[in-house]
Amino acid sequence: METKTLVLLDIDYVTEDNKPVIRLFGTFMAEEGPKSIIVLDRGFQPYIYVIPRDLERCQEELEGFEVVQVQSVPRKDLGRPVNVLKVFFNHPQDVPRFRDDIANLDSVHEIREYDLPFYRRYLIDKGLFPMGKVEVKGHSIPASEYQGGHAENTHIMELDGEPVLLESDFPELKILSFDIETYNPKGMPRPEEDPIIMISLSSNEGLRKVISTAKCDFDFVETVASEEDILKEFMSTVKEENPNIIMGYNSDNFDFNYINERAKRLGIAVDLGTDGSSLKFMRRGFTNAALVKGRVHIDLYLVVRRYMSMDRYTLERVYWELFGEDKEDIPGDEICDYWDNGGLQLDSLFKYSLDDAEAVTKIGEKMLPLTMELTRIVGQPFFDVARMATGQLVEWYLIRKAYEIGELVPNKPSATEHSNRRGKRAAGGYVKDPEKGLHENIVYFDFRSLYPSIIISKNVSLDTLVEECEEGNCHVSPEAGHLFLKKPQGFVPSVIGNVLRERVRLKTMMHQATDEREIQLLNVQQEALKRLANSMYGVYGFSRFRWYSLECADAITAWGRDYIKKTMKKAEKFGFKPIYADTDGFYAVYEGIDDSPLEPDNEMSG
DNA sequence: CAGAAACGGGG
DNA sequence: GTGTACGTTTCTG
């Protein structure tokens, strides 16, 4: 028996003997330095919830299915206590096999939580948070006995008992960025014809390296004999450096895909992970995400696009936006000329390639803390969080919170339900057409943070929405007059309330802190909570969401319109003439009033 | 004008 | 893989 404390980087499951095996990927401090670890847990079973019409008959009818176990458990459905059946299966893939037939049984009213990916269910049920510290007890397995010995530098252990989440600071992780260049004289690179001519690497621990078949005097250039050797040297460098995070720019769809295609042609495996497996691709809609097992592959392009608002997202533009410096750029269609011409041009191509990899490291160091913090709050893998829309973040946060209080998660809308929802949209925010002209002394009133406040103060939630209500017991929304019970506090209002309170707590700590690093850390944490709170009002309005409610969405925007109009009136009394308003804020010009002591501010927030 | 198709980033 | 993006711009009939 041994105990290890690891930073949980990622999680997946594999199948052994028809049984699922959860794998926790992490890094821990060994005597010789940081080391990768894989922890196996064979003790977790997939399950769904069945809401019966007739509990006893339902239990009987379920015996006709390959279910392992059925438990009757108390849960809540929109706050109302219900007894439901927790139905266990042998394998996660049994769930899609049997769920429709189970849902169609006469004795079954509804099934729930039948589409939560197995590894996500595990994280929620075990109370584990990726990018957090986890203590595990178990026994180690010789690396030579795992995956045919291909995971030789990784510590493998099998879990005995439960993993325990420990309080922890932000983990310090090793980050490696890479970038490839190709020889493509005829338009965009095609992997069936155009070879990889260099791969650049950069790390947050100072690695600077370009692997190429061309010779060069720069000390950062390593010359190898063939394209195959470029790929092999790339793989061995990654394994040697053993980064926890591997980053690229548009690497989900370009770099990794290209490396994979070229390697296939050359007949070699792309082995970059910690478990001896080759590069995998996950379908995410119409596009792919590249997976390196045991490390977290982050495509920085996706992260940047989520958190920065720009009209274009080229690496050069993003770099300029963040650091205010130009980055040398070689146009894509000229790279082959620089390569062919050699000499000084080849030198600058090497520099440009390394520059790109280093820019990715620099941008990543700036952008990743926020995503990492969101990971630690939402509790889903860093890999997933870095690719999630904010709406999904909120949804997975709510799913975890629902589990914590024993509330059943609403189902995802079916295709027909979804198109129905899309048909009728809640009225949007208030819009006042802008007044023509060039205005000075402009004041902006920001209302975005008001939406979460409306949800809390008016208790806007699916579980508090009622058809009728005694005088004084309900909040009544403007216009449509939707009714929300004042008590008890609804699920979503309580979650948002906690987020906002936690943010206030962090901000207070931030203002009291003196250590510069601690202040920065607290700032990232409170920013992450602000982001989460501000995207939470959307849960009711987005047609794909489990917590969608036209009534709630309509009530929030109605109260919002009410507030913005009242505030504009009030602002006018103080000499601010509104010139333009849209949904979550309005612009006003300070015109002044006689004998007013007020001076215009450049910004005021709601 | 509405609905379909393309586009983004990458070389 | 307990799965199938997304929001916006441009094209086409």
XYZ file of C-alpha atoms (C1' of nucleotides) in Angstrom:
630
model
C 0.000 0.000 0.000
C 1.272 3.451 -0.891
C -0.081 6.984 -0.741
C 0.485 9.594 -3.442
C -0.551 13.215 -3.719
C -1.037 14.238 -7.304
C -2.233 17.185 -9.334
C -5.180 15.809 -11.297
C -4.563 16.735 -14.930
C -7.053 14.626 -16.818
C -9.322 11.603 -16.668
C -10.721 8.986 -19.039
C -11.867 5.398 -18.950
C -10.810 2.266 -20.791
C -12.468 -1.117 -20.992
C -10.828 -4.231 -19.540
C -12.687 -7.563 -19.397
C -15.900 -5.763 -20.416
C -15.627 -3.557 -17.351
C -14.877 0.154 -17.279
C -11.627 1.272 -15.651
C -11.363 4.947 -14.727
C -7.875 6.376 -15.281
C -6.757 9.466 -13.374
C -3.827 11.190 -15.066
C -1.652 13.336 -12.901
C 1.743 14.534 -11.887
C 3.390 14.116 -8.482
C 6.685 15.023 -6.894
C 8.989 12.022 -6.892
C 12.452 12.037 -5.298
C 14.053 12.665 -8.689
C 11.566 15.432 -9.606
C 8.068 15.732 -11.084
C 6.785 12.457 -12.472
C 3.686 11.424 -14.410
C 1.242 9.056 -12.785
C -1.793 7.058 -13.876
C -4.199 5.841 -11.193
C -6.641 3.069 -12.103
C -10.050 2.784 -10.424
C -12.084 -0.326 -11.250
C -14.723 0.376 -8.631
C -17.066 2.840 -10.310
C -20.317 1.762 -11.946
C -22.384 3.673 -14.500
C -25.983 4.442 -13.608
C -29.071 6.391 -14.639
C -32.146 7.516 -12.733
C -35.603 6.167 -13.482
C -38.644 8.106 -12.288
C -41.325 5.431 -11.993
C -45.069 5.755 -12.440
C -45.444 2.589 -10.392
C -42.398 1.844 -8.271
C -42.955 -1.869 -7.652
C -43.942 -2.739 -11.193
C -41.019 -0.727 -12.465
C -38.582 -2.720 -10.331
C -40.076 -5.920 -11.753
C -39.933 -4.744 -15.362
C -36.306 -3.646 -14.980
C -35.331 -7.241 -14.219
C -35.755 -7.957 -17.925
C -32.712 -5.787 -18.675
C -29.021 -6.345 -18.176
C -28.954 -4.114 -15.132
C -26.596 -4.871 -12.304
C -28.464 -3.338 -9.433
C -31.512 -1.200 -8.728
C -31.707 1.051 -5.665
C -34.644 3.134 -4.541
C -33.241 6.516 -3.502
C -34.737 9.834 -2.352
C -33.993 12.784 -4.626
C -35.534 16.163 -5.441
C -37.064 17.196 -8.749
C -37.387 20.985 -9.037
C -37.299 21.058 -5.256
C -40.058 18.470 -4.756
C -39.012 15.256 -2.965
C -39.336 12.150 -5.152
C -38.362 8.523 -4.797
C -36.490 7.392 -7.869
C -34.697 4.248 -8.947
C -30.947 4.403 -9.386
C -30.277 1.796 -12.061
C -26.712 0.504 -12.390
C -25.159 -1.003 -15.525
C -22.075 -3.053 -16.240
C -20.630 -0.693 -18.794
C -21.203 2.951 -19.844
C -22.114 1.755 -23.328
C -24.991 -0.282 -21.904
C -26.676 3.032 -21.123
C -27.343 4.084 -24.745
C -28.181 0.437 -25.529
C -31.001 0.112 -22.998
C -32.125 3.595 -22.035
C -34.780 4.039 -24.750
C -36.415 0.704 -24.002
C -36.409 1.512 -20.300
C -37.865 4.970 -20.949
C -40.657 3.359 -22.994
C -41.762 0.947 -20.248
C -45.343 1.505 -19.063
C -44.208 1.694 -15.472
C -41.646 4.398 -16.244
C -42.549 8.058 -16.184
C -39.158 9.439 -17.207
C -35.443 8.650 -17.205
C -32.783 11.120 -16.058
C -29.018 11.675 -16.229
C -28.644 9.103 -18.990
C -26.278 11.185 -21.113
C -23.547 12.294 -18.731
C -20.158 11.059 -19.963
C -18.815 8.418 -17.580
C -15.646 10.272 -16.592
C -17.626 13.430 -15.825
C -20.021 11.451 -13.652
C -16.983 10.078 -11.797
C -15.532 13.536 -11.093
C -18.874 14.800 -9.786
C -19.734 11.767 -7.660
C -16.249 11.522 -6.131
C -16.071 15.279 -5.514
C -12.841 15.617 -7.504
C -11.728 18.767 -9.301
C -9.136 18.658 -12.102
C -6.198 21.007 -11.491
C -6.742 20.295 -7.818
C -4.690 18.048 -5.540
C -5.886 14.518 -4.935
C -4.615 11.997 -2.405
C -4.802 8.392 -3.538
C -4.038 5.162 -1.700
C -3.293 1.962 -3.527
C -0.639 -0.369 -4.833
C 1.710 0.278 -7.713
C 1.933 -1.822 -10.840
C 5.323 -2.257 -12.537
C 5.403 -0.022 -15.633
C 6.693 -3.012 -17.579
C 3.323 -4.696 -17.028
C 1.259 -1.785 -18.275
C 0.503 -1.203 -21.984
C 3.278 -3.595 -22.989
C 5.853 -1.469 -21.220
C 5.238 1.565 -23.424
C 4.515 3.776 -20.424
C 7.985 3.189 -19.015
C 8.516 6.581 -17.362
C 5.101 6.754 -15.760
C 4.138 5.613 -12.284
C 1.142 3.284 -12.531
C -0.978 2.456 -9.547
C -4.248 0.799 -8.778
C -6.583 2.505 -6.358
C -7.677 0.868 -3.117
C -10.390 2.960 -1.470
C -11.576 6.453 -2.315
C -9.571 9.328 -3.806
C -9.616 12.416 -1.567
C -9.548 16.004 -2.759
C -7.105 18.181 -0.796
C -7.146 21.943 -0.376
C -4.563 23.314 -2.750
C -3.151 26.401 -4.361
C -2.845 26.882 -8.056
C -0.612 24.097 -9.386
C 2.692 25.020 -11.028
C 2.798 23.060 -14.226
C 5.235 22.564 -17.035
C 3.971 23.943 -20.318
C 5.425 23.177 -23.737
C 4.376 24.875 -26.977
C 5.055 23.688 -30.480
C 4.582 24.819 -34.059
C 5.180 23.115 -37.391
C 6.237 24.491 -40.784
C 5.496 22.712 -44.031
C 6.836 22.893 -47.581
C 3.793 23.797 -49.634
C 4.559 25.524 -52.959
C 1.003 25.008 -54.263
C -1.445 26.780 -51.942
C -2.493 25.506 -48.548
C -0.501 22.558 -47.223
C -1.851 19.125 -48.165
C -0.512 16.277 -46.031
C -0.645 13.870 -48.988
C 2.064 15.878 -50.756
C 3.747 18.507 -48.626
C 6.328 17.455 -46.033
C 6.957 18.934 -42.584
C 10.242 20.853 -42.761
C 10.545 21.991 -39.159
C 8.987 21.662 -35.722
C 9.673 24.321 -33.099
C 9.380 23.859 -29.364
C 9.306 26.300 -26.481
C 8.590 25.781 -22.798
C 7.887 27.909 -19.736
C 11.107 26.492 -18.309
C 13.273 27.953 -21.028
C 13.379 25.299 -23.752
C 14.034 26.754 -27.222
C 14.471 24.265 -29.999
C 13.844 23.879 -33.713
C 14.087 20.446 -35.296
C 14.644 20.479 -39.062
C 16.250 18.691 -41.974
C 18.044 21.940 -42.920
C 21.425 22.886 -41.493
C 21.933 26.095 -39.564
C 24.456 27.653 -37.172
C 21.894 28.794 -34.573
C 22.383 26.916 -31.328
C 18.648 26.271 -31.028
C 18.518 24.354 -34.314
C 18.880 20.590 -34.316
C 19.441 19.134 -37.779
C 18.231 15.622 -38.534
C 18.366 13.431 -41.651
C 14.722 13.087 -42.672
C 11.137 14.117 -42.033
C 10.690 10.854 -40.150
C 13.557 11.875 -37.886
C 11.963 15.287 -37.313
C 8.883 13.532 -35.962
C 10.908 11.062 -33.893
C 13.080 13.805 -32.413
C 9.911 15.787 -31.647
C 8.461 12.809 -29.779
C 11.604 12.120 -27.786
C 11.973 15.816 -26.882
C 8.399 15.929 -25.599
C 8.942 12.792 -23.515
C 12.206 14.088 -22.152
C 10.729 17.459 -21.227
C 7.616 15.663 -19.919
C 5.301 18.712 -19.942
C 1.923 18.607 -18.187
C 0.404 20.889 -20.788
C 1.159 20.885 -24.508
C 0.022 23.920 -26.472
C -0.327 24.918 -30.076
C -2.168 27.516 -32.085
C -4.982 25.961 -34.100
C -3.297 22.682 -33.257
C -6.587 20.762 -32.911
C -7.271 21.155 -36.577
C -3.929 21.882 -38.165
C -0.626 20.953 -36.465
C -1.632 17.700 -34.780
C -3.772 16.618 -37.673
C -0.883 17.265 -40.059
C 1.638 15.442 -37.883
C -0.753 12.513 -37.671
C -1.296 12.331 -41.447
C 2.419 12.568 -42.259
C 3.281 9.959 -39.620
C 0.682 7.627 -41.096
C 2.319 7.992 -44.519
C 5.743 7.346 -43.023
C 4.420 4.353 -41.119
C 5.293 5.588 -37.629
C 3.142 5.995 -34.505
C 2.731 9.413 -32.914
C 3.578 8.579 -29.310
C 3.606 11.730 -27.192
C 1.576 10.775 -24.122
C 2.398 9.226 -20.772
C 0.548 5.921 -21.248
C 2.268 4.689 -24.399
C -0.791 5.320 -26.589
C -0.745 7.255 -29.835
C -2.327 10.593 -30.645
C -6.144 10.430 -30.596
C -8.767 12.658 -32.109
C -12.139 13.323 -30.568
C -15.016 14.454 -32.697
C -16.411 17.674 -31.353
C -19.250 18.560 -33.664
C -17.855 19.081 -37.142
C -14.360 19.505 -35.935
C -11.772 17.472 -34.026
C -9.900 17.895 -30.800
C -6.455 16.300 -30.532
C -5.759 14.231 -27.418
C -2.375 13.412 -25.946
C -3.081 11.051 -23.059
C -1.566 12.108 -19.759
C -0.837 15.642 -20.889
C -3.430 18.287 -21.492
C -3.396 19.491 -25.070
C -4.607 23.071 -25.226
C -5.368 24.706 -28.550
C -4.727 28.308 -27.617
C -6.642 29.597 -30.623
C -9.893 28.358 -29.065
C -9.063 29.884 -25.687
C -8.091 33.235 -27.178
C -11.239 33.349 -29.285
C -13.351 32.828 -26.187
C -11.748 35.431 -23.974
C -10.721 38.206 -26.345
C -12.951 40.208 -28.604
C -11.228 40.967 -31.912
C -12.173 40.909 -35.568
C -9.330 38.525 -36.464
C -7.417 35.978 -34.415
C -4.116 35.453 -36.209
C -1.215 34.718 -33.894
C 0.345 38.054 -34.884
C -2.814 40.029 -34.067
C -3.303 38.330 -30.725
C 0.352 38.900 -29.818
C 0.072 42.554 -30.715
C -3.141 42.956 -28.744
C -1.648 41.394 -25.597
C 1.904 42.722 -25.669
C 1.725 45.773 -27.913
C 4.667 44.519 -29.968
C 4.882 43.435 -33.586
C 5.878 39.857 -34.188
C 7.817 39.165 -37.391
C 5.595 37.381 -39.866
C 6.494 35.381 -42.961
C 3.463 35.012 -45.250
C 2.478 31.359 -45.581
C 2.931 31.235 -49.341
C 6.507 32.539 -49.065
C 7.793 29.939 -46.612
C 8.872 27.569 -49.387
C 10.886 30.398 -51.036
C 12.659 31.206 -47.765
C 13.419 27.480 -47.469
C 14.675 27.137 -51.069
C 16.752 30.334 -51.050
C 18.670 29.288 -47.951
C 21.251 31.594 -46.360
C 19.850 34.606 -44.514
C 16.311 33.806 -45.615
C 16.541 30.316 -44.127
C 17.939 31.877 -40.947
C 14.935 34.147 -40.629
C 12.604 31.225 -41.296
C 14.158 29.378 -38.344
C 13.774 32.486 -36.204
C 10.171 32.972 -37.289
C 9.286 29.383 -36.506
C 10.795 29.499 -33.013
C 9.167 32.905 -32.506
C 5.744 31.398 -33.147
C 6.277 28.652 -30.575
C 7.574 31.187 -28.041
C 4.642 33.516 -28.724
C 2.283 30.625 -27.950
C 4.068 30.040 -24.625
C 3.873 33.744 -23.779
C 0.200 34.058 -24.708
C -0.553 30.844 -22.838
C 1.086 32.088 -19.654
C -1.235 35.083 -19.831
C -4.433 33.272 -20.824
C -4.283 29.904 -19.069
C -4.654 30.963 -15.408
C -8.270 32.010 -15.981
C -9.143 28.767 -17.775
C -7.352 26.817 -15.060
C -9.338 28.596 -12.376
C -12.596 27.900 -14.231
C -11.536 24.246 -14.321
C -11.074 24.280 -10.550
C -14.503 25.851 -10.081
C -16.534 23.930 -12.665
C -14.780 20.645 -11.904
C -14.505 19.228 -15.404
C -11.253 18.354 -17.195
C -9.000 21.231 -18.257
C -9.024 19.806 -21.776
C -12.830 20.078 -21.901
C -13.102 23.426 -20.125
C -10.623 24.974 -22.577
C -12.990 23.983 -25.396
C -16.364 24.676 -23.738
C -18.665 27.547 -24.576
C -19.494 29.612 -21.477
C -23.018 28.186 -21.539
C -21.685 24.657 -21.189
C -19.438 25.779 -18.343
C -22.450 27.070 -16.480
C -24.405 23.913 -17.211
C -21.696 21.590 -15.892
C -21.265 23.793 -12.832
C -25.008 23.520 -12.180
C -24.953 19.744 -12.753
C -22.331 19.401 -10.026
C -24.271 21.691 -7.690
C -27.456 19.716 -8.381
C -25.657 16.496 -7.401
C -24.430 18.086 -4.182
C -27.980 18.869 -3.009
C -29.611 15.711 -4.366
C -31.508 17.511 -7.118
C -32.150 15.590 -10.343
C -30.660 17.209 -13.446
C -33.218 18.172 -16.130
C -32.841 16.358 -19.450
C -31.297 17.866 -22.535
C -33.952 19.023 -24.989
C -34.763 16.601 -27.799
C -34.382 17.792 -31.395
C -38.076 18.661 -31.672
C -38.116 20.332 -28.279
C -35.068 22.297 -29.319
C -36.652 23.563 -32.540
C -39.838 24.407 -30.612
C -37.789 26.437 -28.184
C -36.026 28.213 -31.009
C -39.366 29.171 -32.526
C -40.387 31.375 -29.620
C -37.721 33.586 -28.219
C -38.057 35.713 -25.132
C -38.206 39.415 -25.829
C -34.699 40.832 -25.727
C -33.358 43.831 -23.942
C -34.467 47.388 -24.361
C -32.974 49.187 -27.356
C -32.929 52.926 -27.940
C -31.666 53.961 -31.373
C -28.497 56.018 -31.157
C -28.689 59.756 -31.629
C -26.690 60.954 -34.601
C -23.575 62.985 -34.089
C -20.209 63.005 -32.398
C -20.627 63.016 -28.624
C -18.224 64.035 -25.918
C -18.170 63.346 -22.174
C -19.748 59.955 -22.646
C -20.786 57.887 -19.665
C -21.486 54.175 -19.907
C -23.878 52.462 -17.539
C -23.280 48.729 -17.479
C -26.194 46.466 -16.647
C -24.734 43.070 -17.337
C -24.024 42.361 -13.709
C -27.617 43.310 -12.977
C -29.055 40.154 -14.561
C -27.557 37.857 -11.918
C -28.842 40.280 -9.288
C -32.346 40.143 -10.748
C -32.279 36.335 -10.642
C -31.352 36.439 -6.962
C -33.553 39.305 -5.781
C -36.626 38.097 -7.698
C -35.853 34.411 -7.013
C -36.178 33.580 -10.726
C -35.940 29.807 -10.977
C -37.749 26.833 -12.493
C -38.524 25.505 -9.030
C -40.091 28.789 -7.805
C -42.124 29.542 -10.931
C -45.830 29.044 -10.133
C -49.140 29.431 -11.973
C -50.919 31.182 -9.132
C -49.983 32.496 -5.771
C -51.371 34.256 -2.715
C -51.038 38.015 -2.543
C -47.583 39.059 -1.349
C -45.954 35.629 -1.528
C -44.608 36.130 -5.051
C -42.480 38.416 -7.159
C -44.472 39.474 -10.230
C -42.516 40.201 -13.393
C -43.350 43.347 -15.422
C -45.510 42.980 -18.567
C -46.199 39.205 -18.727
C -46.650 38.962 -14.958
C -44.814 35.680 -14.298
C -44.993 34.596 -10.663
C -41.979 33.494 -8.603
C -42.328 32.345 -5.012
C -40.361 34.492 -2.589
C -39.557 31.395 -0.490
C -37.810 29.013 -0.486
C -34.785 30.184 -2.438
C -34.646 28.596 -5.914
C -31.829 26.378 -7.175
C -30.262 28.748 -9.715
C -30.636 31.865 -7.467
C -28.911 30.018 -4.648
C -26.041 28.890 -6.887
C -25.549 32.405 -8.303
C -25.794 33.809 -4.783
C -22.970 31.550 -3.657
C -20.847 32.514 -6.658
C -21.314 36.224 -5.994
C -20.672 35.857 -2.252
C -17.514 33.860 -2.943
C -16.399 36.596 -5.336
C -16.931 39.297 -2.722
C -14.931 37.191 -0.253
C -12.038 36.831 -2.721
C -12.100 40.535 -3.575
C -11.937 41.443 0.111
C -8.993 39.066 0.544
C -7.389 40.552 -2.545
C -7.590 44.079 -1.144
C -6.125 42.920 2.183
C -3.328 40.896 0.602
C 0.170 42.333 0.347
C 2.026 39.607 -1.544
C 2.031 40.444 -5.260
C 1.648 36.839 -6.366
C -1.204 36.247 -3.966
C -2.986 39.378 -5.223
C -2.650 38.197 -8.831
C -3.953 34.759 -7.909
C -6.969 36.117 -6.061
C -7.648 38.432 -8.962
C -7.749 35.552 -11.433
C -10.063 33.657 -9.107
C -12.522 36.509 -8.678
C -12.424 37.185 -12.443
C -13.342 33.553 -13.083
C -16.318 33.832 -10.730
C -17.404 37.096 -12.338
C -17.304 35.407 -15.724
C -19.351 32.506 -14.442
C -21.947 34.726 -12.720
C -22.318 36.945 -15.769
C -22.962 34.023 -18.082
C -25.449 32.445 -15.707
C -28.417 34.575 -16.683
C -28.186 32.825 -20.053
C -29.138 29.393 -18.680
C -32.808 30.235 -19.085
C -32.614 31.755 -22.549
C -30.428 29.369 -24.559
C -32.507 26.773 -26.322
C -30.034 23.915 -25.791
C -29.897 24.207 -22.021
C -31.199 21.791 -19.490
C -32.422 24.659 -17.286
C -34.085 26.509 -20.199
C -37.251 28.385 -19.326
C -38.971 30.876 -21.590
C -40.843 32.292 -18.593
C -37.685 32.817 -16.546
C -35.794 34.313 -19.502
C -38.706 36.633 -20.265
C -39.074 37.711 -16.642
C -35.373 38.561 -16.352
C -35.270 40.683 -19.493
C -38.589 42.331 -18.529
C -37.189 43.341 -15.150
C -34.003 44.363 -16.959
C -35.896 46.652 -19.352
C -37.813 48.058 -16.420
C -34.612 48.856 -14.538
C -32.774 50.311 -17.521
C -35.662 52.663 -18.350
C -36.035 53.765 -14.737
C -32.306 54.313 -14.435
C -32.220 56.325 -17.662
C -34.966 58.565 -16.274
C -33.054 59.022 -13.064
C -29.830 59.713 -14.961
C -31.618 62.434 -16.933
C -32.565 64.145 -13.686
C -28.859 64.292 -12.843
C -27.990 65.786 -16.214
C -27.012 62.658 -18.143
C -28.816 62.569 -21.479
C -29.119 58.988 -22.801
C -28.051 58.798 -26.453
C -28.028 55.060 -27.036
C -29.146 51.973 -25.151
C -28.903 48.294 -25.945
C -29.936 45.415 -23.707
C -27.386 45.547 -20.934
C -26.317 49.139 -20.792
C -26.734 52.657 -22.057
C -24.556 55.551 -23.097
C -25.300 59.048 -21.913
C -23.786 62.489 -22.462
C -23.259 64.694 -19.481
C -25.014 67.942 -20.215
C -25.106 69.189 -16.674
C -27.836 70.773 -14.631
C -27.791 74.150 -13.000
C -25.949 74.266 -9.697
C -25.089 70.613 -9.958
C -22.078 69.494 -7.962
C -21.773 66.384 -10.160
C -18.770 65.892 -12.370
C -18.923 63.354 -15.188
C -17.096 60.109 -14.566
C -15.613 58.193 -17.439
C -17.288 55.007 -16.356
C -19.984 53.976 -13.961
C -21.204 50.518 -13.522
C -24.633 49.255 -12.607
C -35.488 38.042 -48.890
C -34.862 33.657 -46.854
C -32.486 29.757 -46.365
C -28.111 27.423 -47.475
C -23.372 27.348 -47.473
C -19.040 28.931 -46.105
C -15.908 30.516 -42.767
C -12.654 30.852 -38.955
C -7.253 29.565 -37.441
C -3.139 27.015 -39.657
C 1.252 26.839 -44.187
C -18.505 7.253 -26.915
C -23.849 7.956 -21.057
C -21.029 11.827 -28.009
C -22.073 14.761 -32.671
C -19.777 23.095 -32.417
C -21.140 27.761 -33.196
C -22.070 32.218 -34.345
C -21.589 35.152 -38.120
C -20.981 36.428 -42.878
C -21.599 35.562 -47.698
C -23.786 33.203 -51.397
C -27.696 31.575 -54.118
C -32.233 30.753 -55.862
